[in-house]
Each structure stands twice: as C-alpha cells, then as structure tokens.
Coordinates of C-alpha atoms and ligand atoms in Angstrom, one line a residue:
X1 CA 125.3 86.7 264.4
X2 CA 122.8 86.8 267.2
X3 CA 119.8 85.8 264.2
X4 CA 122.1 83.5 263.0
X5 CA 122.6 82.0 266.3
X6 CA 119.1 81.9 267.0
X7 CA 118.0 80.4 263.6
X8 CA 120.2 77.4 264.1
X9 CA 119.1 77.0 267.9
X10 CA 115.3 76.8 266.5
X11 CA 116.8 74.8 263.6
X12 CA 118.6 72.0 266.0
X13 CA 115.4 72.4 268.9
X14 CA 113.0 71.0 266.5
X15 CA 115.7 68.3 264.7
X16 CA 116.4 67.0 268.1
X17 CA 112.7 66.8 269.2
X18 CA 112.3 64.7 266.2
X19 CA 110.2 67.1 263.7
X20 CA 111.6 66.1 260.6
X21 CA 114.9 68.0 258.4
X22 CA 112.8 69.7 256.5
X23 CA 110.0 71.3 259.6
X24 CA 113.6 71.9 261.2
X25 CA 114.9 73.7 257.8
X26 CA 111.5 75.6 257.3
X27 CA 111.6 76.9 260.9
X28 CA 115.7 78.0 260.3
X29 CA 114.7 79.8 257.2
X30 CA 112.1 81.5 259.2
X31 CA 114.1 83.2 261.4
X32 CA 116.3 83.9 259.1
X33 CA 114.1 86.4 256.7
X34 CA 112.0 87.6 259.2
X35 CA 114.7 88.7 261.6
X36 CA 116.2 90.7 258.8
X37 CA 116.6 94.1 260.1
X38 CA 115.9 96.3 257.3
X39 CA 113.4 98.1 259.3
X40 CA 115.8 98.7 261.6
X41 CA 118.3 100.1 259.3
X42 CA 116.0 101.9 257.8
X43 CA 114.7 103.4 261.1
X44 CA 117.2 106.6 261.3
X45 CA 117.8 107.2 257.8
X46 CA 114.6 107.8 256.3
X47 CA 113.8 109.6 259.0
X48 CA 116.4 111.8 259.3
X49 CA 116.6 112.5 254.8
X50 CA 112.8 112.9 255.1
X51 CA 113.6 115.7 257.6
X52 CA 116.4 117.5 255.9
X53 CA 114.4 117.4 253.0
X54 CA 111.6 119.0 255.0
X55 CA 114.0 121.7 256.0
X56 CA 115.9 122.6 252.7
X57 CA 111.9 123.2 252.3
X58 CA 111.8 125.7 254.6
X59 CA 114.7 127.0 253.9
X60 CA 116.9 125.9 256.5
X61 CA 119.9 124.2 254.9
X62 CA 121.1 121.0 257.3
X63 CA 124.4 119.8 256.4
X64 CA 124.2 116.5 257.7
X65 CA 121.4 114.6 259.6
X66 CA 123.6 114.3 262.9
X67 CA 122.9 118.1 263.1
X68 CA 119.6 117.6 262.6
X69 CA 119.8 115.0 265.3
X70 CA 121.6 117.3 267.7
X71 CA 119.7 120.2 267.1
X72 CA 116.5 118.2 269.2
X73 CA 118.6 118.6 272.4
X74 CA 119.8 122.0 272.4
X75 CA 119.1 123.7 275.9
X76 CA 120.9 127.1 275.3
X77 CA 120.6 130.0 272.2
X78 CA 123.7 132.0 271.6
X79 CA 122.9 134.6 269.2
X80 CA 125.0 137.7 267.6
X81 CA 123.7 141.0 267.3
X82 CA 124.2 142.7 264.2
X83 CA 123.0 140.5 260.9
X84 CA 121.8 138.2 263.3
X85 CA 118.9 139.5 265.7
X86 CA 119.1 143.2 263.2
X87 CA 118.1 143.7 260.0
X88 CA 120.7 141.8 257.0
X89 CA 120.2 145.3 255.2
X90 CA 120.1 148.3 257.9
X91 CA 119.2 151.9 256.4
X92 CA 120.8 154.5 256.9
X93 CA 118.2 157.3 257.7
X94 CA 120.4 160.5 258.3
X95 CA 123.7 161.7 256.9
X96 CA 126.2 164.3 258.4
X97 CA 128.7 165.9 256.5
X98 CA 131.3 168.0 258.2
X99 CA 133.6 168.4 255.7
X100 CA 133.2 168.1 252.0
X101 CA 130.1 167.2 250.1
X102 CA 127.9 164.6 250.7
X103 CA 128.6 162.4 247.6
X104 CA 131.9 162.9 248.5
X105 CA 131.6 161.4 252.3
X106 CA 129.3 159.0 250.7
X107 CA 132.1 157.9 248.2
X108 CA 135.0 157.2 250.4
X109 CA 132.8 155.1 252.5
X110 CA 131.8 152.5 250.3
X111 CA 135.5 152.6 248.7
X112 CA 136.5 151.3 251.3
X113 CA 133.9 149.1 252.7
X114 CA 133.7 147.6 249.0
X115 CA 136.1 145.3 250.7
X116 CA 133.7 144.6 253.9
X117 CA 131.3 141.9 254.1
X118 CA 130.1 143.7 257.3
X119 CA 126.2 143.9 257.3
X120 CA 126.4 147.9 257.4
X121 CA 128.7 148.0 254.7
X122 CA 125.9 147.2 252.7
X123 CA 123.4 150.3 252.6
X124 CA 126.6 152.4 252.4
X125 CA 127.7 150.2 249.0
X126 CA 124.1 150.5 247.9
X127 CA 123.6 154.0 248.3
X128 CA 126.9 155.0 246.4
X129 CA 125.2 152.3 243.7
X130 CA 122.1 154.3 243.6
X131 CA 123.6 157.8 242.7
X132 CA 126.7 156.4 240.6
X133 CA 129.0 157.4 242.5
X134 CA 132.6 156.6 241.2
X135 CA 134.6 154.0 243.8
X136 CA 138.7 153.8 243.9
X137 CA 140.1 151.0 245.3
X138 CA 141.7 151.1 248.5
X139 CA 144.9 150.2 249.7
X140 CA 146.4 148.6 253.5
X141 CA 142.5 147.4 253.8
X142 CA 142.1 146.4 257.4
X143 CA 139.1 145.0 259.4
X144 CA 138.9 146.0 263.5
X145 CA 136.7 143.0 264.9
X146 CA 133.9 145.4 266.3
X147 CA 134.7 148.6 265.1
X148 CA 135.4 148.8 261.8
X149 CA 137.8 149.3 259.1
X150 CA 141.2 151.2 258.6
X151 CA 142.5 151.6 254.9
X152 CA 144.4 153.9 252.2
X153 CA 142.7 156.0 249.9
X154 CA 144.7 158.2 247.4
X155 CA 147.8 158.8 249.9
X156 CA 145.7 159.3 252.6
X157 CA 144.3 157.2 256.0
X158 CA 141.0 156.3 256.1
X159 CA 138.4 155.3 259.0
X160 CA 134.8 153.8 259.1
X161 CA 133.5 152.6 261.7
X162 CA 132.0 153.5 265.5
X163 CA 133.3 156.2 267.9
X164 CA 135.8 154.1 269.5
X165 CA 137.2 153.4 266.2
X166 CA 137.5 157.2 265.5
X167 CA 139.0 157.8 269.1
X168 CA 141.4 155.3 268.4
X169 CA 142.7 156.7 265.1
X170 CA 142.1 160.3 265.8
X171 CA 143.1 162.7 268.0
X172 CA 139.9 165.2 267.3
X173 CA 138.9 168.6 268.3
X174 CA 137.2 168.9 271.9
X175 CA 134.1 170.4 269.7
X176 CA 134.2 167.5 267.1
X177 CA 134.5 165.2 269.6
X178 CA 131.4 166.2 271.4
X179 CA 129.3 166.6 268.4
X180 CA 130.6 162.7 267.6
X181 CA 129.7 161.7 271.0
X182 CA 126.4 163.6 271.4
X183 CA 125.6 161.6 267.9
X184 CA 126.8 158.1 269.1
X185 CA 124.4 158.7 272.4
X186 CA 121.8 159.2 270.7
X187 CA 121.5 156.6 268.0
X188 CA 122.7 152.9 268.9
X189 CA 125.1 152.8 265.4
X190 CA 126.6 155.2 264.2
X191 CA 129.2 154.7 261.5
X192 CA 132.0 157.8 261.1
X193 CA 133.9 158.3 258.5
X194 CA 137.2 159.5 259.0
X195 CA 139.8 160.7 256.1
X196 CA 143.2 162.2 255.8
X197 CA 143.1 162.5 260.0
X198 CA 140.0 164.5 260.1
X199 CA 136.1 163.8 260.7
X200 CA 134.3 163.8 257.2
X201 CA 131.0 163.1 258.7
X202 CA 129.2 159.8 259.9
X203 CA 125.9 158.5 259.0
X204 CA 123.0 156.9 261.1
X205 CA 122.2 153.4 260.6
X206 CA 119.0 152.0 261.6
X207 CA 120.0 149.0 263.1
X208 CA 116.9 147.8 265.1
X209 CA 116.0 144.3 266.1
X210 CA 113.5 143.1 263.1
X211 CA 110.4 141.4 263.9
X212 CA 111.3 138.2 263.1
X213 CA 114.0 138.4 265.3
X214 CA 111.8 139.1 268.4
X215 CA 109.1 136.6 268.0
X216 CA 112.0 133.8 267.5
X217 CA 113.4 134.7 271.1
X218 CA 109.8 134.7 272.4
X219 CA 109.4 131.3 271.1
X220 CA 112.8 129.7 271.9
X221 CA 112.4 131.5 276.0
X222 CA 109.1 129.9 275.7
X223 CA 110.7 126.6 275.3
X224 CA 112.5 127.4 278.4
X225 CA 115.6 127.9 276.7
X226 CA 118.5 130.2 277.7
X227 CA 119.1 133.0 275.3
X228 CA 122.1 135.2 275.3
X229 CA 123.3 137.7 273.2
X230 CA 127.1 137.7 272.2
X231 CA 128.4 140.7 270.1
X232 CA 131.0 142.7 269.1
X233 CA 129.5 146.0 269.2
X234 CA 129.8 148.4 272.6
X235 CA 127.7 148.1 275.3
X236 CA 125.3 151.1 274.7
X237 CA 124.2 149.7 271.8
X238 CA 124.1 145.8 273.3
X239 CA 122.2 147.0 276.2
X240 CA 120.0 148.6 273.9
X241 CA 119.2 145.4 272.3
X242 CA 119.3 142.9 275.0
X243 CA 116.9 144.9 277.0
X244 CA 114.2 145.1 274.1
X245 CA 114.2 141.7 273.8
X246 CA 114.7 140.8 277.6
X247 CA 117.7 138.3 277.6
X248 CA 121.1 138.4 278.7
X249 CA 123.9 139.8 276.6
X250 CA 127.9 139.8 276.3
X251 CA 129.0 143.1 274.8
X252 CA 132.6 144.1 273.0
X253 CA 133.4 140.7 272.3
X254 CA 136.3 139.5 270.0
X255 CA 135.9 136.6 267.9
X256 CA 138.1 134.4 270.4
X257 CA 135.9 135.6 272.8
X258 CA 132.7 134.7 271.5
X259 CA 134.4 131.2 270.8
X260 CA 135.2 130.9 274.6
X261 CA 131.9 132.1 275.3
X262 CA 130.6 129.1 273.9
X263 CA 133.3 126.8 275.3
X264 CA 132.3 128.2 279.0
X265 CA 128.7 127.2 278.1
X266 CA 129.6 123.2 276.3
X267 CA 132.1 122.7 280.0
X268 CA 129.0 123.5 282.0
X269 CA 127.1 120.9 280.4
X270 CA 125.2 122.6 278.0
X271 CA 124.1 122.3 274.6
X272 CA 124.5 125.2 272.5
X273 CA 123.0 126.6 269.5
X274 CA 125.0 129.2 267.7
X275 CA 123.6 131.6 265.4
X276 CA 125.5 134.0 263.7
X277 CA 126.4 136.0 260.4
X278 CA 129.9 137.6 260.5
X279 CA 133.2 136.8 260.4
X280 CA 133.7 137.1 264.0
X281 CA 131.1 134.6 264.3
X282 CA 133.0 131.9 262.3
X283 CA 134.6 130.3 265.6
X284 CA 132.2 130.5 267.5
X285 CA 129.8 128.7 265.0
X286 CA 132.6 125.5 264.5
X287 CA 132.7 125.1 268.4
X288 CA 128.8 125.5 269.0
X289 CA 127.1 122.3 269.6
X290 CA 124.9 123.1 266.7
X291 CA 126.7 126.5 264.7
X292 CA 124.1 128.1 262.1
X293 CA 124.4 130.5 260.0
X294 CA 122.2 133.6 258.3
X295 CA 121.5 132.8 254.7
X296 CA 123.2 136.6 253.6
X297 CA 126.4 136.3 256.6
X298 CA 129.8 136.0 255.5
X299 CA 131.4 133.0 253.1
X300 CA 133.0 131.9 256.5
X301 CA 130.3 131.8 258.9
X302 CA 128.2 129.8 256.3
X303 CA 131.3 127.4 255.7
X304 CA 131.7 126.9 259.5
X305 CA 127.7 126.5 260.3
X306 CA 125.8 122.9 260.8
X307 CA 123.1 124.9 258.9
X308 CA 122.1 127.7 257.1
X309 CA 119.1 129.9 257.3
X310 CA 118.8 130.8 253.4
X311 CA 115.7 132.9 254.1
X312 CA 117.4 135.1 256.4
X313 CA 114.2 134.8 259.1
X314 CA 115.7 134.1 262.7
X315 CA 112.3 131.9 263.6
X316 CA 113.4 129.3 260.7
X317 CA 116.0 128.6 263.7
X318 CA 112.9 127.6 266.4
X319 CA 111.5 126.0 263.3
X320 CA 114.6 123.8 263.1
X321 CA 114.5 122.9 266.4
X322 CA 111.2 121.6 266.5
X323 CA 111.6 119.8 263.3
X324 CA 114.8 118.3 265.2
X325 CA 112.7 116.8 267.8
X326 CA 110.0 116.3 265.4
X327 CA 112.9 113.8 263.4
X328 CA 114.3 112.9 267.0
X329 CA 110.9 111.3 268.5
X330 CA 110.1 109.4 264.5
X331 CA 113.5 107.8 264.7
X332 CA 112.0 106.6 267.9
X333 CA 109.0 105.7 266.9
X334 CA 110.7 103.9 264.0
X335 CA 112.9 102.1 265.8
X336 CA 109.9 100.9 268.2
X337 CA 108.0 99.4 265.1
X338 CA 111.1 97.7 263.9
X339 CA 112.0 96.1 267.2
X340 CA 108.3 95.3 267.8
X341 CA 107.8 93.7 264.3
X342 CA 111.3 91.2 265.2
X343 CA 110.3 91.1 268.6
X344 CA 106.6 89.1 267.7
X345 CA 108.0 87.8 264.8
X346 CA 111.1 86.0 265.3
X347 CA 109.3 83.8 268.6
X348 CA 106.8 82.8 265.8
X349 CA 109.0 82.2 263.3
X350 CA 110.8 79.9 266.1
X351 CA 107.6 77.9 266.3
X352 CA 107.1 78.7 269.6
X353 CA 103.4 78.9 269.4
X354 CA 103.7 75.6 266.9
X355 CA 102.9 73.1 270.2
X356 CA 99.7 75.0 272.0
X357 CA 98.2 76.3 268.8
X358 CA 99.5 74.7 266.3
X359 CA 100.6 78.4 264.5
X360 CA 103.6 77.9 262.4
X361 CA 105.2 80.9 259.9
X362 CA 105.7 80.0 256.5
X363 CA 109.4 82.0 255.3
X364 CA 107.3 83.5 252.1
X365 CA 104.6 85.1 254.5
X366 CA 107.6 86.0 256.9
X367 CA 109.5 87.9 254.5
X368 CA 106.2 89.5 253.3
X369 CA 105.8 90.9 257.2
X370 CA 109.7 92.4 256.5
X371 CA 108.8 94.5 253.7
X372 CA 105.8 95.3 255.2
X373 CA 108.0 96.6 258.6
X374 CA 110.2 98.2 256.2
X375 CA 107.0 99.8 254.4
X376 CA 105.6 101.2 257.9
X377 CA 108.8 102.6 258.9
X378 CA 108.9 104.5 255.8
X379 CA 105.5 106.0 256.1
X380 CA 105.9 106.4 259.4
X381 CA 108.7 109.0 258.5
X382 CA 107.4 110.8 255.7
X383 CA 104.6 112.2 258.3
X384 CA 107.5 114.2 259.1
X385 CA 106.2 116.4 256.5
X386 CA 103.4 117.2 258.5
X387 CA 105.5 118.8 261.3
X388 CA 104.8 122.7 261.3
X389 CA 108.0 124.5 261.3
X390 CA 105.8 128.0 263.1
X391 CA 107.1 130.3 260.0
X392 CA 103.8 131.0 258.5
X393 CA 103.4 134.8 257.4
X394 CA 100.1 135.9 258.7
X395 CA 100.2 139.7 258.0
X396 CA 96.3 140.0 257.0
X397 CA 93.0 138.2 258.3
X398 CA 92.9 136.0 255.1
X399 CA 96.1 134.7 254.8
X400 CA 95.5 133.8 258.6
X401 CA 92.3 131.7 257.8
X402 CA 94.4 130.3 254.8
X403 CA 97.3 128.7 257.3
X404 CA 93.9 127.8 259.4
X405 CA 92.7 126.0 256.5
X406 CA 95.8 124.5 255.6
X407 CA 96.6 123.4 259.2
X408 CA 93.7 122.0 259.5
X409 CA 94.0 119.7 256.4
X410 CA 96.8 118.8 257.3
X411 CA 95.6 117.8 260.7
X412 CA 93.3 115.2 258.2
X413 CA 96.1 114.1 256.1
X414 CA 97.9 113.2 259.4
X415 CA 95.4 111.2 260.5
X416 CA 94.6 109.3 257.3
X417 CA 98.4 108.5 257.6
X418 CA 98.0 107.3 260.7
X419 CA 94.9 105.1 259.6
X420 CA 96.1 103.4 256.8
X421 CA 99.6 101.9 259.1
X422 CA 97.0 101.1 261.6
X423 CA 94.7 99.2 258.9
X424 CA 98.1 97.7 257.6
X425 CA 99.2 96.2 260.1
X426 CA 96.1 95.0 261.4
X427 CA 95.6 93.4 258.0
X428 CA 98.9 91.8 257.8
X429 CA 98.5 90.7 261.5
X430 CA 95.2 89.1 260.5
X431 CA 96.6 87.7 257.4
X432 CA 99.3 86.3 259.0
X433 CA 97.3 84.3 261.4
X434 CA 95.1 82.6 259.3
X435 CA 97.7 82.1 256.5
X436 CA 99.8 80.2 259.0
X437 CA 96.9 78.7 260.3
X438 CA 95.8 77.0 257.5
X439 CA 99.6 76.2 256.7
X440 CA 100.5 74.3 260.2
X441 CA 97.0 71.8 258.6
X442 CA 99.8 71.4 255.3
X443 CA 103.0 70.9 257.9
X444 CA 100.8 68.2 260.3
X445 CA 99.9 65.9 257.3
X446 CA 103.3 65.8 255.7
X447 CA 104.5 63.9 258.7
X448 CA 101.2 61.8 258.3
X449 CA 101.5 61.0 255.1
X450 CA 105.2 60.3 256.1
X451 CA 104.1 58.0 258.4
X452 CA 101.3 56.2 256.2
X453 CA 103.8 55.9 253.1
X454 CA 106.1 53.9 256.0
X455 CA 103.2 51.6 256.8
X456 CA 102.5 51.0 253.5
X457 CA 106.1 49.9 252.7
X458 CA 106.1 47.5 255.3
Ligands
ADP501 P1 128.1 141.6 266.1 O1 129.1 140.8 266.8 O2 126.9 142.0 267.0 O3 127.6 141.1 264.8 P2 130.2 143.3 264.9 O4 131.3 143.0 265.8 O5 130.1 142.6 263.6 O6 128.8 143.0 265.8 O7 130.0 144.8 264.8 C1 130.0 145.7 265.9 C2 130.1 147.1 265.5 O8 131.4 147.3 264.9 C3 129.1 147.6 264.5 O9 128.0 148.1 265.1 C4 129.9 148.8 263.9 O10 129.8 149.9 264.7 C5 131.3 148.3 263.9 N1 131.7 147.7 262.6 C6 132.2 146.5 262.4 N2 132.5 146.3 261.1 C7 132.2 147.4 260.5 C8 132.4 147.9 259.1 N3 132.8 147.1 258.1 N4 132.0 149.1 258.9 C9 131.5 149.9 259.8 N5 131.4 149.6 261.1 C10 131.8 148.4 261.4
MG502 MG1 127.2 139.9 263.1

C-alpha cells in the first residue's frame, strides 16, 4: 500500500506540474516494478534454506529455520551427562560375578535391558550378541529415572542399575555391601545386577567424557558461554565429570527437574541450548530455547529436539551455533542490499533527479535492477556455504595440511563471490545511469515534438 501510495503521489506530482499523461504514467509504473520487494522477501528465506541445507551437511539436522534463527543468540549450554558429554557406546572393561557364571550374569542383564534405550544398555546387549547368548523376555519392565531398571525374569525380581538402585531393592550382606561400595568408589559407573534378591555381580562401564565432548565445551566457554552439566546420575560420578571438564553441574536430577532447570535459566533472561540423549532429557529439550538432540538418543529426545546431531559429535553443536550466526548476520546483510536497492531506486524511479540532471528510469531497466536485487540477495546467501562449522578431523599432519588447503581455497572462492556482486552491481549501477541517460534525450523530445506537431496544426 505504502508503494502503491507512493507511485500515484509521483504519478499525480508530475500530472499536476504539467509533464504530460504518459511522463506521469511512465514515472507511476516506475515505482511500481522497482519497488517490488522480492529481494526483501527473499532476504530470510534463502538465507535461512541455504543454511539448513548447509547443516543437514554436516550433519546437524535443523527442524525449522526459526531454530536455526534462534540458535545465533544462545547465551547458555545445558548439557546431560551420560550419551551426551560420554561416549553413545561405553565398554564395559571388567566383569564381576558373585554368583553364577559369567554368561549367566551376562544374560539376565541384557534380558532385561533389551527393553532399555539407556546408553549402557547397549554394550551389555552387544556383548550377550557377541557370545550368543540366549535372551527371555522380561516381565513388570520398569525404568528408575537415574538408576536403572526393575523387572521379572522367570518368577523372579530383577535389578540393573547403580548402587543406590541395589540399596533400594536390596537389603544385602554387610560384606556384599562393602564389596559393592568399595566397587562403586572406585569406578564412576558401575552397573549391578541384582536377581532373585541377591547380588549376581556388576560390571564396570567405561563411561568417560570422549574427546569430542571436551573440545566442544572448550569452544562454546570460549564463546563466553555458560555451560552446565544436568544429569541424572549421583554426584560422585557428576563431580567426576564436571570437574574434568571445568563447568558447573546439577547431579541426581529427575526429568522434571532437569525441565525446571531450564525454566529457572529462560525466567532469568537467558537463552538456553539444550543438549541431550535420553528419555529424561525429553522435557527438558521441548522447554530449552533451542532443545537438540544426539543422533543415537532416545526416539523421544529426537522427537522433542529443534535439531539433531546425526553424527553423534558434541562440536557439531558449536558448529551449529556459529552457522546460526553465520545465517543470522546474511539475513542482515540481505535485508541491507534489498532495502538499499529500494531505497536508491524508488527516489529515481520518482524522477526526483529528472529536474537537476535530467536522469529519468525507464520501467524495463527498473525491473531489470529487481531481478538483479533479487539475484544478489541470492548469492549473497549461498556464501553461507563457506561458513566453517570447526568439525574438521585432523588426527595426522596431512590431513591437517589438507583442511589448510581446503580453507584456504575456500578463503578464494569467498572472495571471488564477493567480487563478482561487487562487479554486478557496479555494472548495473553504470548501466543504469547511462541507459536512463540517454533515455531522459527520448522523454525531452516527445514533449518537443508535441509541441512542434501543435505549431504545425495551427
Ligand atoms: P544422564 O542424565 O546423565 O544422562 P541418566 O539419568 O540417564 O544420566 O543415568 C544416570 C545413571 O542411572 C547411570 O549412570 C546408571 O547408573 C543409571 N541407569 C539409568 N538407566 C539405566 C539402565 N537402563 N541400566 C543401567 N543403569 C542405568
Ligand atoms: Mg543421557
């Protein structure tokens, strides 16, 4: 309405200052294709598709381009412990049988956490897998947020999870249950197995922080972020954890509570990135600014996440990030050109610099100028692609000078982009100008001939 409203303003100016209908009409017409704000519509889209596209690239699966949007102002990191900041797939590097054979402990483990999509249900599945072990299905199967699992096997109760689970379901021995908390001090997870109300044995996950893991906390404190640690595991093992990697932590939280966690954090005025993996996490991840998931978590905490982190790798969440403010200053940049291009254009199109210079637009050469907007804002975002998400393996010297070598070419590309919009719009600007140049010659003898045709009538 605004164009409009300005097309028939230029439109009447010059009908009233006695131009002629069809000067008037040309200069409405004008305005009306150059002010057409495809460039402007196209400023946030493209941007934002190039940069999902850009991501699913990378492996980091964004659900919709507001998330994308909203993951450039994150301020704090809210990460979960286990799947999360450990490994997907812990080991397990010792097993302890105290009653019964190994195969046997091994078996009634993975029968019942066939029904867990716990992280450490997985080596425990895999090992059972790996020396064909027969499986029965378990009855009454019951997840404890934290600790575990309860279920029936064959008649009889069965246990699997960390010491406070076992306390909780067993009254043990005084000598069991220092040899069960001599083991739990010593190892940060621990998983007991517990059958028919006695202590079959437990086995000793390796549950350590993976690299990956470490350098993204490095890179997102050195973005001055906050970065806490919320989990459901005890507070040996948190402390464990959150002291390695130097941030703060939350230990033997419930799902709710990991939820509120992040309330607390979005009342205080801050914008919070959830990552997390279980079903614990699943809240949380919904009420998180920005929730993400791990590629290999739960069914639920990838259905409640903004995003998903298919290769596992915690630093594809920095990488996210900085593609998020990558996208977030290119929609600005975008819409800057668009504006820019309407804000030149649609005084010249007006005719304002028709009187002093004699510069007039014609509507062809005008609309030409709109595709060419359009065109800039387009290449303008595909040099998203050039962003550098930070998730390059370099594990040996060559592959090192390889991502030198690539970074550096891409460095080139970048500027060539750069170039040719430059050379673009200094050629249409150039254009432009002598186009309408010679055009406002065409537009002052019309009224001259006008004039003479008059004279020759009378
Ligand atoms: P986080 O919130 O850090 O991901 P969880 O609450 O998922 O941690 O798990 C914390 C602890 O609960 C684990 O270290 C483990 O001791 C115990 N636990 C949870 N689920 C299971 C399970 N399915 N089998 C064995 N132990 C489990
Ligand atoms: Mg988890």
């Amino acid at each position: 309405p605004v164009v409009m409203g300005i097309a028939l303003i230029a439109f009447a100016v010059w009908l009233i200052a006695g131009y002629g209908m069809s000067f008037a009409v040309n200069i409405g017409v004008s305005v009306l294709v150059v002010s057409c704000p495809c460039a402007l519509g196209l400023a946030t889209p493209v941007a934002l598709m190039v940069g999902t596209g850009k991501a699913a690239e990378n492996g980091i699966l964004v659900k919709s381009g507001e998330a994308l949007q909203k993951l450039a102002s994150v301020d704090t990191v809210l990460l979960d412990k286990t799947g999360t900041l450990t490994a997907n797939k812990p080991k397990i590097t010792k097993t302890v049988v105290f009653s019964g054979d190994e195969n046997e402990l091994i078996a009634v483990a993975a029968s019942a956490e066939r029904q867990s999509s716990h992280p450490l249900a997985k080596p425990i599945i895999a090992l059972a897998e790996e020396r064909k072990l027969a499986l029965e299905n378990v009855e009454n199967y019951k997840a404890i947020q934290g600790q575990g699992l309860t279920a029936t096997l064959g008649g009889e109760e069965v246990a699997v999870g960390n010491l406070r689970l076992i306390k909780g379901v067993l009254s043990l021995d005084e000598e069991t249950l220092r040899t069960a908390e001599k083991a739990a001090e010593e190892n940060p997870t621990v998983l007991f197995v517990a059958c028919g109300g006695k202590l079959k044995g437990y086995f000793v996950v390796e549950d350590t922080v993976t690299e990956q893991a470490k350098k993204a906390v490095n890179e997102f404190k050195a973005m001055k972020m906050k970065v806490v640690m919320l989990t459901g595991d005890n507070e040996l093992a948190a402390k464990k954890v959150a002291d390695e990697l130097g941030i703060d932590y939350k230990a033997g939280v419930l799902p709710q509570d990991k939820y509120s966690e992040v309330v607390r954090y979005t009342e205080s005025g801050r914008k919070t990135l959830m990552v997390g993996d279980g079903v614990n996490d699943a809240p949380a991840l919904t009420a998180a600014y920005v929730g993400m998931a791990i590629g290999a978590g739960t069914d639920i905490a990838i259905e409640s996440a903004d995003a998903v982190l298919i290769k596992n790798d915690l630093r594809d969440a920095v990488g996210a990030v900085k593609l998020g403010k990558a996208v977030m200053r290119n929609i600005k940049e975008n819409l800057f050109w668009a504006f820019f291009y309407n804000a030149v254009l649609i005084p010249l199109a007006c005719g304002v610099l028709y009187i002093p210079f004699g510069v007039l637009m014609n509507p062809m050469y005008g609309s030409a100028a709109m595709s060419l907007s359009s065109v800039s804002v387009v290449l303008n975002a595909l040099r998203l692609n050039l962003v550098k998400l930070g998730n390059n393996k370099t594990e040996n010297k060559k592959s090192e000078v390889r991502v030198m070598k690539e970074n550096k070419t891409r460095k080139i590309d970048h500027i060539i982009i750069i170039s040719m919009l430059s050379v673009i719009n200094l050629v249409f600007v150039l254009f432009l100008i002598s186009e309408v140049s010679k055009l406002c010659g065409n537009f002052l003898q019309i009224p001259k001939g006008y004039i003479y045709s008059s004279y020759a009538r009378e």
